[in-house]
C-alpha positions as a Python dict, from the first residue, in 0.01 Angstrom:
ca = {
    (1, 'M'): (0, 0, 0),
    (2, 'K'): (-22, 89, -370),
    (3, 'N'): (-122, 445, -282),
    (4, 'Y'): (191, 489, -69),
    (5, 'L'): (408, 350, -348),
    (6, 'I'): (254, 583, -606),
    (7, 'L'): (280, 877, -365),
    (8, 'G'): (646, 791, -300),
    (9, 'L'): (721, 776, -672),
    (10, 'C'): (549, 1111, -731),
    (11, 'V'): (744, 1276, -449),
    (12, 'G'): (1064, 1123, -587),
    (13, 'L'): (992, 1251, -936),
    (14, 'L'): (904, 1597, -810),
    (15, 'S'): (1221, 1623, -603),
    (16, 'A'): (1430, 1497, -895),
    (17, 'C'): (1274, 1759, -1118),
    (18, 'S'): (1324, 2035, -862),
    (19, 'H'): (1653, 2131, -1020),
    (20, 'P'): (1768, 2011, -1357),
    (21, 'Y'): (2137, 1967, -1270),
    (22, 'A'): (2091, 1728, -978),
    (23, 'S'): (2223, 1422, -1162),
    (24, 'D'): (2526, 1613, -1297),
    (25, 'L'): (2609, 1738, -949),
    (26, 'K'): (2573, 1391, -798),
    (27, 'R'): (2794, 1242, -1069),
    (28, 'L'): (3063, 1508, -1024),
    (29, 'E'): (3052, 1460, -648),
    (30, 'A'): (3083, 1082, -684),
    (31, 'D'): (3369, 1109, -936),
    (32, 'T'): (3558, 1350, -710),
    (33, 'E'): (3508, 1125, -407),
    (34, 'A'): (3630, 824, -610),
    (35, 'A'): (3944, 1009, -720),
    (36, 'L'): (4015, 1107, -360),
    (37, 'V'): (3973, 746, -245),
    (38, 'S'): (4198, 625, -527),
    (39, 'L'): (4467, 877, -432),
    (40, 'Q'): (4449, 789, -64),
    (41, 'G'): (4458, 420, -151),
    (42, 'L'): (4774, 460, -357),
    (43, 'Y'): (4958, 603, -58),
    (44, 'A'): (4810, 343, 177),
    (45, 'E'): (4938, 75, -63),
    (46, 'G'): (5291, 207, -16),
    (47, 'I'): (5392, 409, -320),
    (48, 'E'): (5637, 609, -109),
    (49, 'V'): (5811, 293, 14),
    (50, 'D'): (5830, 157, -340),
    (51, 'Y'): (5981, 484, -461),
    (52, 'A'): (6242, 476, -182),
    (53, 'D'): (6338, 123, -290),
    (54, 'L'): (6372, 236, -651),
    (55, 'E'): (6586, 532, -546),
    (56, 'R'): (6813, 295, -353),
    (57, 'H'): (6849, 62, -652),
    (58, 'A'): (6916, 354, -886),
    (59, 'S'): (7188, 478, -650),
    (60, 'I'): (7349, 135, -645),
    (61, 'A'): (7323, 106, -1024),
    (62, 'R'): (7508, 436, -1064),
    (63, 'T'): (7807, 286, -883),
    (64, 'K'): (7832, -17, -1108),
    (65, 'R'): (8083, -15, -1387),
    (66, 'F'): (7986, -103, -1740),
    (67, 'D'): (8193, -370, -1910),
    (68, 'S'): (8130, -646, -2161),
    (69, 'V'): (8073, -906, -1890),
    (70, 'H'): (7788, -701, -1742),
    (71, 'E'): (7645, -573, -2070),
    (72, 'P'): (7333, -796, -2054),
    (73, 'F'): (7250, -650, -1712),
    (74, 'F'): (7284, -297, -1842),
    (75, 'R'): (7076, -370, -2149),
    (76, 'N'): (6796, -558, -1972),
    (77, 'E'): (6764, -516, -1598),
    (78, 'F'): (6891, -159, -1588),
    (79, 'E'): (6645, -53, -1856),
    (80, 'V'): (6362, -199, -1649),
    (81, 'L'): (6492, -21, -1339),
    (82, 'K'): (6531, 304, -1532),
    (83, 'Y'): (6175, 282, -1664),
    (84, 'H'): (6021, 212, -1321),
    (85, 'Y'): (6232, 478, -1153),
    (86, 'R'): (6153, 749, -1408),
    (87, 'Q'): (5781, 675, -1415),
    (88, 'T'): (5755, 680, -1037),
    (89, 'S'): (5971, 994, -1017),
    (90, 'R'): (5730, 1169, -1251),
    (91, 'W'): (5444, 1093, -1013),
    (92, 'F'): (5624, 1267, -728),
    (93, 'E'): (5733, 1555, -953),
    (94, 'L'): (5375, 1630, -1061),
    (95, 'Q'): (5245, 1735, -721),
    (96, 'S'): (5270, 1627, -362),
    (97, 'Y'): (5004, 1415, -201),
    (98, 'A'): (4896, 1714, 7),
    (99, 'E'): (4850, 1926, -306),
    (100, 'W'): (4646, 1660, -487),
    (101, 'E'): (4434, 1598, -179),
    (102, 'A'): (4380, 1969, -116),
    (103, 'Q'): (4262, 2031, -472),
    (104, 'L'): (4020, 1736, -463),
    (105, 'T'): (3890, 1822, -115),
    (106, 'Y'): (3834, 2185, -210),
    (107, 'G'): (3656, 2084, -530),
    (108, 'L'): (3441, 1836, -341),
    (109, 'E'): (3341, 2103, -90),
    (110, 'Q'): (3251, 2340, -374),
    (111, 'V'): (3037, 2077, -547),
    (112, 'R'): (2861, 1987, -223),
    (113, 'A'): (2790, 2353, -146),
    (114, 'L'): (2655, 2407, -497),
    (115, 'K'): (2444, 2092, -470),
    (116, 'H'): (2303, 2209, -136),
    (117, 'D'): (2221, 2555, -266),
    (118, 'A'): (2059, 2412, -581),
    (119, 'E'): (1850, 2163, -381),
    (120, 'K'): (1729, 2437, -146),
    (121, 'G'): (1644, 2666, -438),
    (122, 'L'): (1885, 2934, -320),
    (123, 'L'): (2025, 2983, -671),
    (124, 'D'): (1841, 3024, -997),
    (125, 'E'): (1890, 2769, -1272),
    (126, 'E'): (2133, 2977, -1482),
    (127, 'V'): (2363, 3042, -1186),
    (128, 'V'): (2364, 2669, -1104),
    (129, 'R'): (2445, 2587, -1467),
    (130, 'Q'): (2735, 2832, -1478),
    (131, 'A'): (2875, 2723, -1143),
    (132, 'L'): (2845, 2356, -1241),
    (133, 'E'): (3033, 2418, -1567),
    (134, 'S'): (3301, 2603, -1375),
    (135, 'E'): (3338, 2313, -1129),
    (136, 'K'): (3349, 2060, -1413),
    (137, 'N'): (3620, 2261, -1588),
    (138, 'A'): (3826, 2264, -1271),
    (139, 'L'): (3766, 1908, -1152),
    (140, 'L'): (3728, 1682, -1454),
    (141, 'P'): (4084, 1727, -1587),
    (142, 'L'): (4220, 1684, -1234),
    (143, 'I'): (4013, 1371, -1176),
    (144, 'A'): (4122, 1225, -1511),
    (145, 'E'): (4487, 1298, -1439),
    (146, 'I'): (4471, 1145, -1092),
    (147, 'E'): (4283, 835, -1204),
    (148, 'T'): (4515, 774, -1499),
    (149, 'S'): (4828, 834, -1294),
    (150, 'C'): (4707, 620, -1003),
    (151, 'A'): (4629, 333, -1241),
    (152, 'A'): (4975, 360, -1398),
    (153, 'M'): (5142, 368, -1056),
    (154, 'R'): (4944, 65, -939),
    (155, 'E'): (5056, -122, -1249),
    (156, 'L'): (5420, -45, -1168),
    (157, 'M'): (5367, -127, -802),
    (158, 'A'): (5229, -470, -893),
    (159, 'D'): (5575, -564, -1022),
    (160, 'H'): (5766, -393, -745),
    (161, 'D'): (5830, -683, -509),
    (162, 'S'): (5965, -914, -778),
    (163, 'L'): (6175, -631, -928),
    (164, 'D'): (6309, -534, -585),
    (165, 'N'): (6405, -893, -505),
    (166, 'H'): (6559, -947, -848),
    (167, 'L'): (6771, -632, -832),
    (168, 'Q'): (6885, -702, -477),
    (169, 'S'): (6990, -1051, -582),
    (170, 'M'): (7178, -904, -878),
    (171, 'W'): (7363, -659, -649),
    (172, 'D'): (7446, -938, -406),
    (173, 'H'): (7601, -1147, -684),
    (174, 'W'): (7742, -868, -901),
    (175, 'E'): (8110, -954, -870),
    (176, 'K'): (8081, -1291, -697),
    (177, 'G'): (7910, -1470, -982),
    (178, 'N'): (8162, -1410, -1259),
    (179, 'G'): (8484, -1362, -1063),
    (180, 'T'): (8599, -1073, -1281),
    (181, 'V'): (8751, -750, -1170),
    (182, 'L'): (8597, -455, -1344),
    (183, 'S'): (8830, -242, -1551),
    (184, 'D'): (8898, 123, -1477),
    (185, 'N'): (8795, 212, -1835),
    (186, 'S'): (8435, 125, -1759),
    (187, 'E'): (8147, 369, -1780),
    (188, 'N'): (7873, 427, -1523),
    (189, 'P'): (7510, 379, -1624),
    (190, 'T'): (7284, 680, -1647),
    (191, 'L'): (6967, 663, -1443),
}
């Protein structure tokens, strides 16, 4: 039993030493897969639905007149709406889901092909090193941007339901609650 264990360890060490960039390739592959899963998860969690809700609230807010009675709403709730709307808009302005996914999928295929060729000894060490650096230069900034942006979007999405309910309640009671008629001299908010 000990002989098999020692033999297994030796074979494992020899295969790990077969190409020096194996761990870097595995790490880059895993990081790219994780970014792809994070991106897919964000859409499965409903970022598009949340954005549609924010667009609807922003459209409603643009129709509301600014007057002294409603000033607290414009200073508080509208600023929160404006922040959420702008941050989420930026996500959709960066790139489409298909573009993000295509870049990650292509990068993942490249890393896997390089890993395969390196494991099979089809490329010499210097070519593997150069190709790995090229893949890192292409993928690492993309992965960082996606992970950071997905985390920020998830943070905004965590507050979405309560914000959506609060804003809808505010719209429902906009003129009912205070009984005032808004003046024609009022200004519209900018969202």
